């Protein structure tokens, strides 16, 4: 597979001393979608801005199609398309003018430009709003328009920062479908908080935390890694029978009034326990509490540090 993006030992220390990227190694090949997932402040945007040449690395190298971008910065403009997390747009340009502008900058003219523009607009289902001005669009439509701009720019590498935040569920699934088609002859890097999105789209995933890649694998491997421990809170009409089931099975619980709380390693175990209790005596109230994504990946990091 052709390596489109290679990042080696990337380091970014901001002037205030914040070490936002601390020895990052990633690559993205043609024909694949790679997810970059991590909580707020993990260093995703810093990494993306360095790949785009908007921030100068403190150390390490970034290559696109084998060319070091610090020596050949023009390769970024030639090969990379980018859609930012927060929609920045021209309120007084229409959807077709905005995407057309990006195509013109890429050198498209005349009939070739019209054809390419129509292709992108159809591809993203923006036909009905193509004559709408930026100020008339919902945040989700602005986001789709900017993804259209990124499609127009991307010759080899497409970088999307939180592509479907603010996008409604119908457009979201259409966009996921489109991205899967678009990857055929491109490399796509998606930074996201949304594990569902990454599971749906990505061929490979990097998990970033505190400026380091702490895990890499298939979406399935990563989601298993991220299986969240959770609390199950429930009550039953027959608390005595529930108590003896939990005690017989050495399951630790707390009891407040008639409400039990049990901590389990992951959702599957929680469901299993609930099924067993419900077979003994009907459960009349149930609630699951899962910690945040951030807590889950901090736990992985702690486990990793423990192993070293
Ligand atoms: N210009 C800056 N100067 C100093 N520190 C910064 C600067 N920009 C970002 N940081 C810090 O660097 C760390 C990484 O930030 P970054 O924006 O790359 O994270 P992120 O993963 O993109 O987060 P989010 O998902 O919230 O956008 C954070 O602690 C952030 O506060």
Coordinates of C-alpha atoms and ligand atoms in Angstrom, one line a residue:
X1 CA 0.0 0.0 0.0
X2 CA 1.2 3.5 -0.8
X3 CA 2.0 5.6 2.2
X4 CA 0.5 9.0 1.7
X5 CA 1.2 10.5 5.2
X6 CA 4.0 9.6 7.5
X7 CA 4.5 11.3 10.8
X8 CA 7.7 10.5 12.7
X9 CA 8.6 11.4 16.3
X10 CA 6.5 14.6 16.0
X11 CA 7.0 17.0 18.9
X12 CA 5.2 20.3 19.5
X13 CA 6.0 22.4 22.5
X14 CA 4.0 25.6 22.6
X15 CA 5.8 28.9 23.7
X16 CA 4.1 28.5 27.1
X17 CA 5.9 25.2 27.6
X18 CA 2.9 23.0 26.9
X19 CA 4.0 19.7 25.3
X20 CA 1.0 19.1 23.1
X21 CA 2.5 16.4 20.8
X22 CA 5.1 14.3 22.4
X23 CA 6.8 11.8 19.9
X24 CA 3.8 11.0 17.6
X25 CA 4.3 8.3 15.0
X26 CA 1.4 7.6 12.6
X27 CA 0.9 6.8 9.0
X28 CA -2.0 6.8 6.6
X29 CA -2.0 4.7 3.4
X30 CA -3.9 5.3 0.1
X31 CA -7.3 3.5 0.2
X32 CA -7.8 3.6 4.0
X33 CA -9.5 5.7 6.5
X34 CA -7.6 6.2 9.7
X35 CA -9.3 7.4 12.9
X36 CA -7.5 9.6 15.4
X37 CA -9.5 9.5 18.6
X38 CA -8.9 11.1 21.9
X39 CA -10.6 13.4 24.5
X40 CA -10.5 17.2 24.5
X41 CA -7.0 18.5 24.8
X42 CA -5.3 15.3 23.7
X43 CA -3.4 16.9 20.9
X44 CA -5.5 16.1 17.8
X45 CA -5.8 19.6 16.5
X46 CA -2.2 20.4 17.2
X47 CA -1.2 17.3 15.1
X48 CA -3.6 18.2 12.3
X49 CA -2.4 21.8 12.2
X50 CA 1.2 20.6 11.9
X51 CA 0.3 18.3 9.0
X52 CA -1.3 21.3 7.3
X53 CA 1.8 23.3 7.7
X54 CA 0.0 25.9 9.9
X55 CA 2.2 25.1 12.9
X56 CA 5.9 24.5 12.9
X57 CA 6.9 21.3 14.7
X58 CA 9.4 21.6 17.5
X59 CA 10.9 18.2 16.4
X60 CA 10.2 15.2 14.2
X61 CA 9.2 15.0 10.5
X62 CA 6.0 14.9 8.5
X63 CA 6.1 13.5 5.0
X64 CA 3.4 13.5 2.3
X65 CA 4.0 11.0 -0.6
X66 CA 7.5 10.6 0.7
X67 CA 8.3 14.4 0.6
X68 CA 9.3 16.1 3.9
X69 CA 6.8 19.0 4.2
X70 CA 9.3 21.3 5.8
X71 CA 11.4 21.0 2.6
X72 CA 8.5 20.9 0.2
X73 CA 5.7 22.9 1.7
X74 CA 3.9 23.2 -1.7
X75 CA 3.0 19.6 -1.5
X76 CA 0.4 20.4 1.2
X77 CA -1.5 22.7 -1.1
X78 CA -1.2 20.3 -4.0
X79 CA -2.3 17.1 -2.2
X80 CA -4.3 17.8 1.0
X81 CA -7.9 18.7 1.6
X82 CA -9.0 19.8 5.0
X83 CA -12.4 20.4 6.8
X84 CA -12.0 22.1 10.1
X85 CA -13.8 21.2 13.3
X86 CA -15.5 24.6 13.6
X87 CA -17.2 25.8 10.4
X88 CA -15.5 28.9 9.0
X89 CA -17.1 30.1 5.8
X90 CA -18.0 33.1 3.7
X91 CA -21.6 34.1 4.7
X92 CA -22.0 36.0 1.4
X93 CA -20.9 33.2 -0.9
X94 CA -23.3 30.4 -2.0
X95 CA -22.6 26.7 -1.6
X96 CA -21.6 26.4 -5.3
X97 CA -19.5 29.5 -5.2
X98 CA -17.7 28.3 -2.1
X99 CA -16.9 24.9 -3.5
X100 CA -16.2 26.4 -6.9
X101 CA -13.7 28.8 -5.4
X102 CA -11.8 25.8 -3.9
X103 CA -11.8 24.1 -7.3
X104 CA -10.6 27.2 -9.1
X105 CA -7.7 27.4 -6.6
X106 CA -6.9 23.8 -7.6
X107 CA -6.7 24.9 -11.3
X108 CA -10.1 23.7 -12.5
X109 CA -11.7 25.8 -15.2
X110 CA -14.6 25.9 -17.6
X111 CA -16.4 22.7 -18.3
X112 CA -14.1 20.6 -16.1
X113 CA -14.8 22.9 -13.2
X114 CA -18.6 22.7 -13.7
X115 CA -18.5 18.9 -14.0
X116 CA -16.4 18.5 -10.9
X117 CA -18.5 21.0 -8.9
X118 CA -21.7 19.1 -9.9
X119 CA -20.1 15.8 -9.0
X120 CA -19.2 17.0 -5.5
X121 CA -22.6 18.7 -4.9
X122 CA -24.4 15.5 -6.0
X123 CA -22.1 13.3 -4.0
X124 CA -22.9 15.2 -0.8
X125 CA -26.5 15.7 -1.6
X126 CA -26.2 19.5 -1.5
X127 CA -28.2 20.0 -4.8
X128 CA -31.2 21.6 -3.1
X129 CA -29.1 24.2 -1.3
X130 CA -26.5 24.9 -3.9
X131 CA -27.8 28.4 -4.4
X132 CA -28.1 29.2 -0.7
X133 CA -25.8 31.7 0.8
X134 CA -23.6 30.7 3.7
X135 CA -25.7 32.8 6.1
X136 CA -28.8 30.9 5.1
X137 CA -27.3 27.5 6.0
X138 CA -27.7 25.4 9.2
X139 CA -24.5 24.5 11.0
X140 CA -24.8 20.9 9.7
X141 CA -25.1 22.1 6.1
X142 CA -22.2 24.5 6.5
X143 CA -20.2 21.5 7.7
X144 CA -21.2 19.5 4.7
X145 CA -20.3 22.4 2.4
X146 CA -16.9 22.6 4.0
X147 CA -16.4 18.9 3.5
X148 CA -17.3 19.6 -0.1
X149 CA -14.4 22.1 -0.1
X150 CA -12.1 19.5 1.4
X151 CA -13.2 17.0 -1.3
X152 CA -12.4 19.6 -3.9
X153 CA -8.9 20.2 -2.5
X154 CA -7.9 16.6 -1.7
X155 CA -5.8 15.0 -4.3
X156 CA -4.2 12.3 -2.1
X157 CA -5.0 13.2 1.5
X158 CA -8.3 14.2 3.1
X159 CA -8.2 15.4 6.7
X160 CA -11.4 15.9 8.6
X161 CA -11.7 17.3 12.1
X162 CA -14.9 16.1 13.8
X163 CA -16.7 15.8 10.5
X164 CA -20.1 15.0 11.7
X165 CA -20.4 17.1 14.8
X166 CA -23.5 19.3 14.2
X167 CA -24.6 17.2 11.3
X168 CA -28.1 15.6 11.5
X169 CA -28.4 11.8 11.7
X170 CA -29.6 11.4 8.1
X171 CA -26.8 13.5 6.6
X172 CA -24.4 11.8 9.0
X173 CA -25.1 8.4 7.6
X174 CA -25.0 9.6 4.0
X175 CA -21.7 11.3 4.7
X176 CA -20.3 8.1 6.2
X177 CA -21.4 6.2 3.1
X178 CA -19.8 8.9 0.9
X179 CA -16.5 8.9 2.8
X180 CA -16.3 5.1 2.4
X181 CA -16.6 5.5 -1.3
X182 CA -14.2 8.5 -1.5
X183 CA -11.4 6.5 0.2
X184 CA -10.9 4.3 -2.9
X185 CA -8.1 6.3 -4.2
X186 CA -7.3 8.6 -1.3
X187 CA -6.0 8.5 2.2
X188 CA -8.3 9.8 4.9
X189 CA -7.5 10.9 8.4
X190 CA -10.4 11.6 10.7
X191 CA -10.0 13.2 14.1
X192 CA -13.0 12.6 16.3
X193 CA -14.3 12.2 19.8
X194 CA -17.0 9.9 18.5
X195 CA -16.1 6.2 18.8
X196 CA -19.3 5.2 16.9
X197 CA -18.3 7.3 14.0
X198 CA -14.8 5.8 14.1
X199 CA -16.1 2.3 14.4
X200 CA -18.3 2.8 11.4
X201 CA -15.7 4.3 9.2
X202 CA -12.1 3.6 10.1
X203 CA -9.9 0.8 8.9
X204 CA -7.4 1.6 11.6
X205 CA -7.5 3.7 14.7
X206 CA -4.9 5.6 16.8
X207 CA -5.9 6.6 20.3
X208 CA -4.2 9.9 21.4
X209 CA -3.9 11.1 24.9
X210 CA -1.7 13.8 26.5
X211 CA 0.1 14.2 23.1
X212 CA 1.1 10.5 22.8
X213 CA -0.3 7.6 20.8
X214 CA -1.4 5.2 23.5
X215 CA -3.0 2.5 21.4
X216 CA -3.3 1.5 17.7
X217 CA -5.5 -1.2 16.2
X218 CA -8.6 -2.0 14.3
X219 CA -11.8 -0.2 15.4
X220 CA -12.9 -3.6 16.9
X221 CA -9.7 -4.0 18.9
X222 CA -9.8 -0.4 20.1
X223 CA -13.5 -0.6 21.1
X224 CA -12.8 -3.7 23.1
X225 CA -10.0 -1.9 24.7
X226 CA -12.3 0.9 25.5
X227 CA -15.0 -1.3 26.9
X228 CA -16.3 0.8 29.6
X229 CA -16.6 -0.3 33.2
X230 CA -20.0 0.7 34.4
X231 CA -22.3 0.8 37.4
X232 CA -25.7 -0.9 37.2
X233 CA -28.3 0.5 39.5
X234 CA -31.5 -1.5 39.9
X235 CA -34.2 -2.6 42.2
X236 CA -36.4 -5.6 42.5
X237 CA -39.5 -6.5 44.5
X238 CA -37.6 -9.3 46.2
X239 CA -34.5 -7.7 47.6
X240 CA -33.6 -10.6 49.8
X241 CA -33.4 -13.0 46.8
X242 CA -31.2 -10.5 44.9
X243 CA -29.0 -10.1 47.9
X244 CA -28.4 -13.8 48.2
X245 CA -27.8 -14.2 44.4
X246 CA -25.1 -11.4 44.6
X247 CA -23.5 -12.8 47.7
X248 CA -23.6 -16.4 46.4
X249 CA -21.8 -15.2 43.2
X250 CA -19.3 -13.0 45.2
X251 CA -20.5 -9.9 43.4
X252 CA -19.8 -6.7 45.3
X253 CA -22.8 -4.4 45.7
X254 CA -24.1 -1.5 47.7
X255 CA -27.6 -1.2 48.8
X256 CA -29.4 2.1 49.5
X257 CA -33.0 1.5 50.5
X258 CA -34.2 -1.0 48.0
X259 CA -31.8 0.1 45.2
X260 CA -28.7 -2.0 44.4
X261 CA -25.6 -0.7 42.8
X262 CA -23.2 -3.1 41.2
X263 CA -19.9 -2.1 39.5
X264 CA -18.9 -4.3 36.5
X265 CA -16.0 -4.5 34.1
X266 CA -18.1 -3.8 31.0
X267 CA -21.6 -3.5 29.6
X268 CA -21.7 -7.2 28.5
X269 CA -21.0 -8.4 32.0
X270 CA -23.6 -6.0 33.3
X271 CA -26.3 -7.4 30.9
X272 CA -25.3 -10.9 31.9
X273 CA -25.8 -10.2 35.6
X274 CA -29.1 -8.4 35.0
X275 CA -30.4 -11.3 33.0
X276 CA -29.6 -13.8 35.7
X277 CA -31.2 -11.7 38.4
X278 CA -34.3 -11.1 36.3
X279 CA -34.7 -14.9 35.9
X280 CA -34.8 -15.3 39.6
X281 CA -37.0 -12.3 40.5
X282 CA -38.3 -9.5 38.2
X283 CA -36.3 -6.3 38.1
X284 CA -38.6 -3.3 38.3
X285 CA -36.1 -0.5 37.8
X286 CA -32.7 -0.4 36.0
X287 CA -30.2 2.3 35.1
X288 CA -26.7 2.1 33.7
X289 CA -24.0 4.6 34.5
X290 CA -20.8 4.6 32.4
X291 CA -17.8 6.8 32.9
X292 CA -16.7 9.2 30.2
X293 CA -14.5 8.2 27.3
X294 CA -11.8 10.2 28.9
X295 CA -11.9 8.1 32.1
X296 CA -11.8 5.0 30.0
X297 CA -8.7 6.0 28.1
X298 CA -7.0 7.3 31.1
X299 CA -7.5 3.8 32.6
X300 CA -5.8 2.3 29.5
X301 CA -2.9 4.7 29.9
X302 CA -2.5 3.8 33.6
X303 CA -2.6 0.1 32.8
X304 CA 0.0 0.6 30.1
X305 CA 2.2 2.6 32.4
X306 CA 1.8 -0.1 35.0
X307 CA 3.1 -2.7 32.5
X308 CA 6.3 -0.6 31.7
Ligands
LIG1 N1 -1.6 27.9 21.1 C1 -1.5 27.1 22.2 N2 -0.7 27.5 23.2 C2 -0.5 26.7 24.3 N3 -1.2 25.6 24.5 C3 -2.0 25.2 23.5 C4 -2.2 25.9 22.3 N4 -3.1 25.2 21.6 C5 -3.4 24.1 22.2 N5 -2.8 24.1 23.4 C6 -2.9 23.0 24.4 O1 -2.3 21.9 23.9 C7 -3.0 20.7 24.3 C8 -3.6 20.0 23.0 O2 -4.6 20.8 22.4 P1 -5.3 20.4 21.0 O3 -6.2 21.5 20.7 O4 -4.3 19.9 20.1 O5 -6.2 19.1 21.6 P2 -7.4 18.4 20.8 O6 -7.2 16.9 21.0 O7 -7.6 18.9 19.5 O8 -8.6 18.9 21.7 P3 -10.2 19.2 21.2 O9 -10.7 17.9 20.8 O10 -10.8 19.9 22.4 O11 -10.0 20.2 20.0 C9 -4.2 21.2 25.2 O12 -3.7 21.1 26.5 C10 -4.3 22.7 24.8 O13 -4.8 23.4 25.9

